[in-house]
Structures are given as structure tokens and as C-alpha cells.
Tab-separated table of C-alpha atoms and ligand atoms in Angstrom:
chain	number	residue	atom	x	y	z
A	1	MET	CA	-59.813	45.961	3.546
A	2	ASP	CA	-61.102	49.412	4.462
A	3	THR	CA	-57.927	51.169	5.561
A	4	GLN	CA	-59.891	53.995	7.215
A	5	GLN	CA	-61.920	51.813	9.537
A	6	PRO	CA	-60.711	51.892	13.178
A	7	LEU	CA	-59.720	48.394	14.298
A	8	SER	CA	-59.685	47.007	17.822
A	9	LEU	CA	-56.775	44.901	16.518
A	10	LEU	CA	-54.810	48.166	16.333
A	11	GLY	CA	-56.158	49.669	19.562
A	12	GLY	CA	-58.733	51.777	17.729
A	13	LEU	CA	-56.321	53.113	15.113
A	14	THR	CA	-57.217	52.761	11.469
A	15	PRO	CA	-54.728	50.773	9.366
A	16	GLU	CA	-53.861	54.063	7.690
A	17	GLN	CA	-53.009	55.725	11.029
A	18	PHE	CA	-51.101	52.675	12.219
A	19	MET	CA	-48.944	52.584	9.097
A	20	ARG	CA	-48.264	56.300	9.261
A	21	ARG	CA	-47.499	56.535	12.974
A	22	HIS	CA	-46.073	53.162	13.975
A	23	TRP	CA	-44.976	50.986	11.060
A	24	HIS	CA	-41.158	50.962	11.001
A	25	LYS	CA	-41.229	53.823	13.526
A	26	LYS	CA	-42.394	53.007	17.049
A	27	PRO	CA	-43.935	50.221	19.119
A	28	LEU	CA	-47.630	49.890	19.829
A	29	LEU	CA	-49.104	48.011	22.763
A	30	VAL	CA	-52.723	46.986	22.268
A	31	ARG	CA	-54.657	45.585	25.206
A	32	GLN	CA	-57.303	43.099	24.032
A	33	ALA	CA	-56.404	43.462	20.363
A	34	ILE	CA	-58.442	40.282	19.966
A	35	PRO	CA	-60.980	40.166	22.816
A	36	ASN	CA	-61.743	36.710	24.271
A	37	PHE	CA	-58.968	35.261	22.159
A	38	LYS	CA	-59.059	31.474	22.006
A	39	PRO	CA	-55.828	30.073	20.602
A	40	PRO	CA	-56.660	27.948	17.550
A	41	VAL	CA	-53.686	25.622	18.115
A	42	LEU	CA	-53.510	23.412	21.198
A	43	ARG	CA	-50.195	22.693	22.853
A	44	SER	CA	-50.423	19.069	21.714
A	45	GLU	CA	-51.058	20.171	18.101
A	46	MET	CA	-48.054	22.447	18.249
A	47	PHE	CA	-45.847	19.627	19.544
A	48	ALA	CA	-47.157	17.398	16.755
A	49	LEU	CA	-46.130	20.029	14.191
A	50	ALA	CA	-42.668	20.276	15.766
A	51	ALA	CA	-42.268	16.532	15.154
A	52	GLU	CA	-42.740	16.937	11.403
A	53	GLU	CA	-39.794	16.960	9.030
A	54	ALA	CA	-41.289	19.662	6.797
A	55	VAL	CA	-41.898	22.087	9.673
A	56	GLU	CA	-39.147	24.398	10.891
A	57	SER	CA	-38.811	24.261	14.662
A	58	ARG	CA	-36.270	25.219	17.324
A	59	LEU	CA	-35.815	24.557	21.003
A	60	VAL	CA	-34.168	27.189	23.192
A	61	GLN	CA	-33.169	26.296	26.710
A	62	GLN	CA	-31.164	27.721	29.527
A	63	VAL	CA	-29.254	24.954	31.193
A	64	LYS	CA	-27.360	26.056	34.302
A	65	GLY	CA	-27.288	29.617	32.953
A	66	ALA	CA	-25.964	28.587	29.510
A	67	TRP	CA	-28.059	29.109	26.348
A	68	LYS	CA	-28.707	25.972	24.277
A	69	LEU	CA	-30.292	25.832	20.810
A	70	ARG	CA	-31.486	22.710	18.988
A	71	HIS	CA	-33.202	22.447	15.626
A	72	GLY	CA	-36.203	20.169	14.984
A	73	PRO	CA	-37.895	17.942	14.129
A	74	PHE	CA	-38.532	16.951	17.744
A	75	ALA	CA	-40.118	13.672	18.747
A	76	ARG	CA	-42.428	14.382	21.697
A	77	ARG	CA	-40.191	12.445	24.070
A	78	SER	CA	-37.141	14.470	23.034
A	79	LEU	CA	-38.691	17.693	24.387
A	80	PRO	CA	-37.955	18.634	28.003
A	81	ALA	CA	-40.550	17.749	30.654
A	82	MET	CA	-43.434	20.182	31.081
A	83	THR	CA	-42.418	20.505	34.708
A	84	GLN	CA	-38.978	21.758	33.723
A	85	ARG	CA	-38.595	25.547	33.758
A	86	GLU	CA	-37.051	27.881	31.212
A	87	TRP	CA	-37.475	26.250	27.847
A	88	THR	CA	-39.065	27.530	24.665
A	89	LEU	CA	-40.235	25.678	21.583
A	90	LEU	CA	-40.579	27.793	18.430
A	91	VAL	CA	-42.569	26.534	15.438
A	92	GLN	CA	-42.342	28.545	12.231
A	93	GLY	CA	-44.909	28.843	9.416
A	94	VAL	CA	-47.932	27.537	11.348
A	95	ASP	CA	-50.217	29.453	8.952
A	96	LEU	CA	-49.240	26.957	6.246
A	97	HIS	CA	-50.552	24.059	8.312
A	98	ASN	CA	-53.625	25.378	10.036
A	99	ASP	CA	-56.589	27.136	8.410
A	100	ALA	CA	-57.625	29.029	11.557
A	101	VAL	CA	-54.101	30.406	11.986
A	102	HIS	CA	-54.034	31.338	8.312
A	103	GLN	CA	-57.346	33.167	8.825
A	104	LEU	CA	-55.914	34.995	11.838
A	105	MET	CA	-53.041	36.241	9.681
A	106	GLN	CA	-55.496	37.651	7.153
A	107	GLN	CA	-56.331	40.373	9.671
A	108	PHE	CA	-52.885	41.824	8.998
A	109	ARG	CA	-53.412	42.227	5.263
A	110	PHE	CA	-53.484	45.995	5.546
A	111	VAL	CA	-49.792	45.369	4.861
A	112	PRO	CA	-49.096	44.162	1.291
A	113	GLU	CA	-49.050	40.402	0.887
A	114	ALA	CA	-45.557	40.753	-0.591
A	115	ARG	CA	-44.354	41.798	2.877
A	116	LEU	CA	-46.204	39.231	4.978
A	117	ASP	CA	-44.151	36.223	5.939
A	118	ASP	CA	-45.525	33.735	8.409
A	119	LEU	CA	-46.964	33.090	11.822
A	120	MET	CA	-44.623	31.542	14.365
A	121	ILE	CA	-45.830	30.062	17.633
A	122	SER	CA	-43.646	29.934	20.683
A	123	TYR	CA	-44.455	27.787	23.668
A	124	ALA	CA	-42.569	28.381	26.914
A	125	THR	CA	-42.531	27.010	30.410
A	126	ASP	CA	-42.172	29.389	33.354
A	127	GLY	CA	-39.164	31.674	32.972
A	128	GLY	CA	-38.658	30.645	29.330
A	129	GLY	CA	-37.580	33.104	26.642
A	130	VAL	CA	-35.101	33.468	23.827
A	131	GLY	CA	-33.103	36.208	25.514
A	132	PRO	CA	-32.811	39.945	24.789
A	133	HIS	CA	-32.377	40.439	21.050
A	134	PHE	CA	-33.542	42.409	18.024
A	135	ASP	CA	-35.070	41.206	14.769
A	136	SER	CA	-34.503	42.626	11.295
A	137	TYR	CA	-38.220	42.664	10.500
A	138	ASP	CA	-41.376	44.162	11.934
A	139	VAL	CA	-43.334	41.852	14.201
A	140	PHE	CA	-46.714	41.670	15.921
A	141	LEU	CA	-46.439	39.648	19.137
A	142	LEU	CA	-49.878	38.363	20.026
A	143	GLN	CA	-50.233	36.751	23.443
A	144	ALA	CA	-52.217	33.560	22.878
A	145	HIS	CA	-52.137	31.749	26.213
A	146	GLY	CA	-50.778	32.540	29.680
A	147	ARG	CA	-48.724	35.627	30.443
A	148	ARG	CA	-45.447	36.977	29.146
A	149	ARG	CA	-43.450	39.908	30.482
A	150	TRP	CA	-41.908	41.991	27.673
A	151	ARG	CA	-39.135	44.452	28.232
A	152	ILE	CA	-38.323	46.623	25.242
A	153	GLY	CA	-35.932	49.431	24.349
A	154	ARG	CA	-34.668	51.519	21.443
A	155	GLN	CA	-31.119	50.285	22.077
A	156	LYS	CA	-28.330	52.003	20.168
A	157	ASP	CA	-25.667	49.432	20.968
A	158	LEU	CA	-26.647	46.340	18.976
A	159	SER	CA	-23.504	44.323	19.704
A	160	LEU	CA	-24.115	40.676	20.499
A	161	LYS	CA	-22.751	38.293	23.079
A	162	ASP	CA	-19.942	36.108	21.778
A	163	GLY	CA	-19.725	32.366	21.805
A	164	ILE	CA	-23.414	31.447	22.160
A	165	PRO	CA	-25.637	29.807	19.552
A	166	LEU	CA	-28.277	32.573	19.759
A	167	LYS	CA	-28.194	36.247	18.896
A	168	ILE	CA	-28.338	37.846	22.320
A	169	LEU	CA	-27.640	41.518	23.017
A	170	ALA	CA	-24.461	42.032	24.998
A	171	ASP	CA	-25.812	45.001	26.901
A	172	PHE	CA	-29.615	45.191	26.820
A	173	GLU	CA	-31.047	48.431	28.186
A	174	PRO	CA	-34.827	48.092	28.474
A	175	GLU	CA	-36.887	51.279	28.666
A	176	GLU	CA	-40.411	49.909	29.069
A	177	GLU	CA	-41.996	46.816	30.481
A	178	PHE	CA	-45.434	45.228	30.007
A	179	VAL	CA	-47.078	41.969	30.962
A	180	LEU	CA	-49.217	40.658	28.115
A	181	GLU	CA	-52.350	38.609	28.776
A	182	PRO	CA	-54.187	36.477	26.209
A	183	GLY	CA	-55.511	38.691	23.379
A	184	ASP	CA	-53.006	41.509	24.079
A	185	MET	CA	-50.585	42.405	21.303
A	186	LEU	CA	-47.316	44.273	20.967
A	187	TYR	CA	-46.060	45.673	17.654
A	188	LEU	CA	-42.313	46.224	17.326
A	189	PRO	CA	-40.502	47.898	14.434
A	190	PRO	CA	-37.365	46.320	12.971
A	191	ARG	CA	-34.257	46.378	15.168
A	192	TYR	CA	-36.187	47.301	18.325
A	193	ALA	CA	-34.638	45.444	21.262
A	194	HIS	CA	-36.919	43.098	23.195
A	195	ASP	CA	-36.953	40.295	25.719
A	196	GLY	CA	-40.058	38.269	26.544
A	197	ILE	CA	-40.114	36.034	29.602
A	198	ALA	CA	-42.930	33.583	30.271
A	199	GLU	CA	-44.729	33.971	33.608
A	200	GLY	CA	-45.990	30.453	33.978
A	201	GLU	CA	-46.745	28.369	30.877
A	202	CYS	CA	-47.275	30.647	27.890
A	203	MET	CA	-47.841	30.751	24.152
A	204	THR	CA	-47.074	33.725	21.921
A	205	TYR	CA	-47.905	34.120	18.239
A	206	SER	CA	-45.475	36.201	16.157
A	207	ILE	CA	-46.879	37.610	12.946
A	208	GLY	CA	-43.714	38.103	10.945
A	209	PHE	CA	-42.816	39.997	7.805
A	210	ARG	CA	-40.326	39.482	5.055
A	211	SER	CA	-38.294	42.078	3.336
A	212	PRO	CA	-35.894	41.223	0.554
A	213	ALA	CA	-32.307	42.348	0.966
A	214	ARG	CA	-31.045	44.270	-2.033
A	215	ALA	CA	-28.220	41.885	-2.914
A	216	GLU	CA	-30.430	38.799	-2.580
A	217	LEU	CA	-33.152	40.390	-4.687
A	218	ALA	CA	-30.661	41.330	-7.416
A	219	GLN	CA	-29.374	37.750	-7.435
A	220	GLU	CA	-32.865	36.231	-7.647
A	221	LEU	CA	-33.989	38.601	-10.388
A	222	LEU	CA	-30.831	38.139	-12.429
A	223	VAL	CA	-31.255	34.351	-12.354
A	224	ARG	CA	-34.767	34.718	-13.732
A	225	LEU	CA	-33.746	37.307	-16.306
A	226	SER	CA	-30.911	35.042	-17.414
A	227	GLU	CA	-33.434	32.268	-18.080
A	228	ASP	CA	-35.407	34.686	-20.244
A	229	ALA	CA	-32.195	35.714	-22.004
A	230	ALA	CA	-31.422	32.071	-22.777
A	231	ASP	CA	-34.805	31.879	-24.544
A	232	ASP	CA	-33.976	34.905	-26.695
A	233	GLU	CA	-34.629	33.703	-30.234
A	234	GLN	CA	-32.353	36.215	-31.849
A	235	VAL	CA	-28.968	34.520	-31.596
A	236	GLN	CA	-26.366	37.203	-31.888
A	237	MET	CA	-22.687	36.248	-31.806
A	238	TYR	CA	-19.938	38.657	-30.953
A	239	ARG	CA	-18.269	39.737	-34.202
A	240	ASP	CA	-15.051	41.670	-34.615
A	241	PRO	CA	-14.313	42.339	-38.278
A	242	LYS	CA	-12.273	45.354	-37.215
A	243	GLN	CA	-10.138	43.492	-34.675
A	244	GLU	CA	-6.527	44.464	-35.141
A	245	ALA	CA	-3.543	42.221	-34.566
A	246	VAL	CA	-2.461	42.323	-30.913
A	247	SER	CA	0.899	42.163	-29.212
A	248	GLU	CA	-0.799	41.607	-25.826
A	249	PRO	CA	-3.135	38.644	-26.411
A	250	GLY	CA	-4.039	38.413	-22.727
A	251	ALA	CA	-5.910	41.733	-22.756
A	252	ILE	CA	-9.707	41.566	-23.076
A	253	PRO	CA	-10.853	43.673	-26.048
A	254	ALA	CA	-12.814	46.782	-25.100
A	255	SER	CA	-15.366	45.985	-27.804
A	256	LEU	CA	-16.049	42.606	-26.145
A	257	GLN	CA	-16.655	44.435	-22.870
A	258	GLY	CA	-19.080	46.688	-24.721
A	259	PHE	CA	-20.841	43.651	-26.205
A	260	ALA	CA	-21.210	42.148	-22.720
A	261	GLN	CA	-22.733	45.335	-21.392
A	262	ALA	CA	-25.162	45.552	-24.303
A	263	ALA	CA	-26.153	41.899	-23.748
A	264	LEU	CA	-27.036	42.610	-20.131
A	265	GLN	CA	-28.859	45.803	-21.012
A	266	ARG	CA	-30.906	43.912	-23.589
A	267	ALA	CA	-31.931	41.322	-20.981
A	268	LEU	CA	-32.977	44.087	-18.576
A	269	ALA	CA	-34.728	46.148	-21.223
A	270	GLN	CA	-37.183	43.430	-22.322
A	271	PRO	CA	-40.584	44.971	-21.752
A	272	LEU	CA	-41.940	43.881	-18.347
A	273	ALA	CA	-39.164	41.319	-17.811
A	274	LEU	CA	-38.189	42.738	-14.439
A	275	GLU	CA	-41.783	43.104	-13.242
A	276	ARG	CA	-42.488	39.533	-14.252
A	277	ALA	CA	-39.356	38.199	-12.557
A	278	LEU	CA	-40.240	40.086	-9.362
A	279	GLY	CA	-43.811	38.769	-9.244
A	280	GLU	CA	-42.692	35.211	-9.898
A	281	TYR	CA	-40.067	35.477	-7.178
A	282	LEU	CA	-42.438	36.990	-4.616
A	283	THR	CA	-45.107	34.336	-5.148
A	284	GLU	CA	-42.710	31.390	-5.169
A	285	PRO	CA	-43.931	28.957	-2.489
A	286	LYS	CA	-41.535	28.274	0.380
A	287	PRO	CA	-39.297	25.243	-0.199
A	288	ASN	CA	-41.187	23.051	2.289
A	289	VAL	CA	-44.579	23.703	0.681
A	290	TRP	CA	-46.275	21.205	-1.567
A	291	PHE	CA	-49.835	21.063	-2.752
A	292	ASP	CA	-52.155	18.087	-2.821
A	293	ALA	CA	-53.368	17.738	-6.381
A	294	GLN	CA	-57.078	17.080	-6.431
A	295	GLY	CA	-59.788	16.843	-9.033
A	296	SER	CA	-62.077	19.856	-9.010
A	297	GLY	CA	-64.815	17.600	-10.320
A	298	GLY	CA	-65.663	20.261	-12.884
A	299	MET	CA	-68.291	21.934	-10.682
A	300	MET	CA	-67.441	25.098	-8.826
A	301	GLU	CA	-69.970	27.033	-6.826
A	302	ALA	CA	-67.424	29.462	-5.453
A	303	VAL	CA	-63.668	29.172	-5.096
A	304	ARG	CA	-61.044	30.042	-2.504
A	305	LEU	CA	-57.277	29.972	-2.583
A	306	ASP	CA	-55.537	27.263	-0.626
A	307	ARG	CA	-53.921	28.673	2.522
A	308	ARG	CA	-50.467	27.867	1.090
A	309	THR	CA	-51.066	29.719	-2.182
A	310	ARG	CA	-49.351	33.013	-2.799
A	311	MET	CA	-51.147	35.224	-5.299
A	312	MET	CA	-50.300	38.808	-6.283
A	313	TYR	CA	-50.551	41.040	-9.311
A	314	ASP	CA	-49.122	44.112	-10.970
A	315	ALA	CA	-50.406	46.359	-13.741
A	316	HIS	CA	-49.876	43.735	-16.458
A	317	HIS	CA	-49.664	40.342	-14.770
A	318	VAL	CA	-51.237	37.978	-12.334
A	319	PHE	CA	-48.835	35.840	-10.333
A	320	ILE	CA	-49.630	32.660	-8.506
A	321	ASN	CA	-47.184	30.295	-6.833
A	322	GLY	CA	-44.234	31.395	-8.959
A	323	GLU	CA	-46.122	31.455	-12.286
A	324	SER	CA	-47.117	34.530	-14.261
A	325	TYR	CA	-49.967	35.266	-16.636
A	326	ARG	CA	-50.586	38.358	-18.715
A	327	ALA	CA	-54.004	39.668	-17.821
A	328	ALA	CA	-56.090	42.582	-19.006
A	329	GLY	CA	-59.684	43.787	-18.966
A	330	LYS	CA	-62.437	41.873	-17.203
A	331	ASP	CA	-60.279	38.829	-16.495
A	332	ALA	CA	-57.619	40.972	-14.822
A	333	THR	CA	-60.283	42.540	-12.590
A	334	LEU	CA	-61.524	39.107	-11.596
A	335	MET	CA	-58.046	37.717	-10.893
A	336	ARG	CA	-57.135	40.778	-8.843
A	337	ARG	CA	-60.240	40.242	-6.804
A	338	LEU	CA	-59.180	36.639	-6.217
A	339	ALA	CA	-55.711	37.785	-5.130
A	340	ASN	CA	-57.106	40.440	-2.784
A	341	GLN	CA	-59.929	38.447	-1.229
A	342	ARG	CA	-58.484	34.956	-1.773
A	343	TYR	CA	-62.062	34.074	-2.712
A	344	LEU	CA	-64.469	34.377	-5.647
A	345	SER	CA	-68.206	34.093	-5.177
A	346	ALA	CA	-70.646	32.294	-7.468
A	347	LYS	CA	-71.608	35.719	-8.832
A	348	ASP	CA	-67.957	36.482	-9.681
A	349	LEU	CA	-67.528	33.127	-11.380
A	350	ALA	CA	-70.702	33.614	-13.396
A	351	ARG	CA	-69.088	36.686	-14.966
A	352	ALA	CA	-65.737	34.988	-15.674
A	353	SER	CA	-64.580	34.230	-19.229
A	354	ASP	CA	-64.077	30.626	-20.341
A	355	ASP	CA	-60.309	31.167	-20.280
A	356	ALA	CA	-60.393	32.445	-16.706
A	357	LEU	CA	-62.616	29.581	-15.599
A	358	GLU	CA	-60.326	27.070	-17.216
A	359	LEU	CA	-57.310	28.556	-15.470
A	360	ILE	CA	-59.042	28.526	-12.089
A	361	SER	CA	-60.109	24.946	-12.613
A	362	THR	CA	-56.479	23.978	-13.381
A	363	TRP	CA	-55.456	25.677	-10.125
A	364	CYS	CA	-58.104	23.625	-8.331
A	365	ASP	CA	-56.736	20.437	-9.928
A	366	ASP	CA	-53.256	21.386	-8.704
A	367	GLY	CA	-54.526	22.016	-5.183
A	368	TRP	CA	-53.747	25.756	-5.393
A	369	ALA	CA	-57.421	26.623	-4.945
A	370	GLN	CA	-60.514	24.785	-3.797
A	371	PRO	CA	-64.159	24.864	-4.755
A	372	CYS	CA	-66.139	26.023	-1.735
A	373	ALA	CA	-69.559	27.139	-0.594
A	374	ASP	CA	-70.786	30.513	-1.798
A	375	ILE	CA	-70.568	33.207	0.854
A	376	ASP	CA	-71.218	36.370	-1.086
A	377	LEU	CA	-68.954	38.656	0.955
A	378	ALA	CA	-68.257	41.234	-1.700
A	379	PRO	CA	-70.587	43.846	-3.180
B	1	SIN	C1	-40.965	34.327	21.488
B	1	SIN	O1	-42.147	34.383	21.149
B	1	SIN	O2	-40.582	33.627	22.431
B	1	SIN	C2	-39.921	35.101	20.775
B	1	SIN	C3	-40.460	35.995	19.749
B	1	SIN	C4	-39.504	37.144	19.525
B	1	SIN	O3	-38.962	37.659	20.449
B	1	SIN	O4	-39.335	37.572	18.377
B	2	CO	CO1	-37.828	38.784	18.495
């Protein structure tokens, strides 16, 4: 993506300007971010998704002033009547189930793939909302259908109401208010307080981000590094020829502590081990994702990644769906192009090595990529 090209999606800002001025810093309201926006998911399709076991969905309702939260799946008949006011259905990860929604999300790839999470759709009847709250991640709120009134504020006091199943701010102090129409979009940085209330039936798309927490990341990486350490061919036992007789047998020897530290340092110091573990972790498919294995039939005109596939790279590796490959030279260039564009043209494939072609064809067999028509989009 050309990061210096002004985008109507960002109200005429270039991605570069947006990231510098707004990302993590301040909200941005964009009228007609997507002009003439036609929501790619019908209400009935959204309800059908909410009925599926593998799809994460929630229902938020205010019943006689009290907040109620239920988790899906929801059979159609278990949802409140359309005529009933003040309920919201939230369906997470719609980009994994719908190609058009996945395509819509691609417009936000001026942010690294490693930070993009999913697209959530919320459907609400008149007066519906999830209450004043803040989120830990950045979000783009794209109005897809109907109108929603947003009130937002910088909010210092982030204390929450007690005794309710939702995170609702105890003392919300809105500073600004906007009514969003279809195609309008509101960007909010992390921890910015907001409350969106449907004015009539409404649908909002939230483009959400993910951001690993330090402790969770350390845990994930250490698990992977420990697997590598278990494969270490050089078996080295702790030896203590100089151990003296002890009168306090309960005390752990200092030299054993030193050995433990050296063992950990060795695991961390393996060349590229950490980079590899990070790439594998970041491209790991979500737990509810599975791919439909399919024969590629051997013939590929062009190829595109399946919408569920996560592909990234670093200076030495290519990562796809939790697997890593060392890549260098021409093949690395090709694989990086696939990760960036999620597509390789016939021209690209014609230049690929046999090894690269074989790998791509295995990914097609696994359902991670699909042969497709050639649409030479790249120079
Ligand atoms: C909604 O779309 O109803 C809620 C989204 C949010 O506030 O994060
Ligand atoms: Co929110």
C-alpha cells in the first residue's frame, strides 16, 4: 500500500499522516469514509453466523434497566423479537467467514498484519448499545446500516460499575457527540471512553486490533523456546565433581542455580530462535479456524491466500499459519510479495523456483491458499 496516498477512508489523510497524528493518540471522525457503502452481510446472514458453534457471539440487553449478557451460539428463535427495543447482537471474527468482509478489512493494512485482529459486527434495535466503556485496543467503528449516536470522551476515571456482567464505566463524562450514518467511520485510540446508541435499527462494523500483553507474550515464546530446547541434540547433564559434603542438605547448590541460568540463556541465545518463535506465534490461526483441504489439481494460473490464512515474514523467515520456513534470495522476495499482497500473479509464479512452487502447491492442498484467475495487479 502506498502510505503517502491520501485516502477517503481516512478523511483525506495519508496513512502516514493518520498514523503520526491519530494512531494511539486521538480520535478521528470521517464522514463518508466509504461512500455509498453497501453492507456485505445481511441481517439474516449475521443471525445465521450467530447460530454457529464455531463463531463467537454475544447478546447484550437492557431488561427493565438491568444489563444482561448472554454468550452464543444463538438459535434464531432464542434472539429477542425485532420489535423489541434495546438489544444488541455482537458477532466476532466475521472476516474469517465472509470474503467481502475480509476484503473490507484489507483496506486497513496500512497497519501491520501482526496488529490486525478481526472484524466484529454489531446489530442493534432502537436504543440498543453495550453501555459506556473503554477498550484496550484501537478500533475503527464503521457505520454499516442505520444510524448510531456516539458519545466519546478522554475520561480519566476508568472505574467500572460493580455487580454487572459487562464492563461499564461508573461515571462516564462524554465530551463530544456524533451521529454516524452508513459509510461514516470513527477511529478511537485505546482506552478512549465511548458509548454508541442505535437510533432505529443499526449495524456497526468494528475493525479491531490485537496487541500482545508482555506477560502473555513471554509465556507463549518461552513455551516455543522450550520445545526447541527439548530438541537440543547436545545432552548436557549437570555435573558437580567439586561438590563438597554438606551439613544442610536442603539448600540448593549455587552451582546448580548457575547451571539453570546457563541452560535458559542457551535456549534464548540460539540464533533466530526468538524471531522464529514470535513469527510462529503471530501467525497461529485462531482456535476456531480450520481449513478445508483441497486438491490444487496441479495447475495454478495465479494464487491467493485463503481469507483465514495468516502470513508474515521477518529478515530470515516466512511464516504461515504457525509454521516457519527459512527463506533467502529470490524465493524470499516472492514469499514476501505473497504475504504483503496475499496474491501472486501468473507472472510471479513463472519466476518461482521449483521449491517455492512445491511449497505453494502444498499450501493449496491444505486449503491455506487457492489457485485463482490471474489479475496482474502488481508491476
Ligand atoms: C457496538 O458496535 O455496539 C460496540 C462496539 C464498541 O463499542 O466497541
Ligand atoms: Co468499544
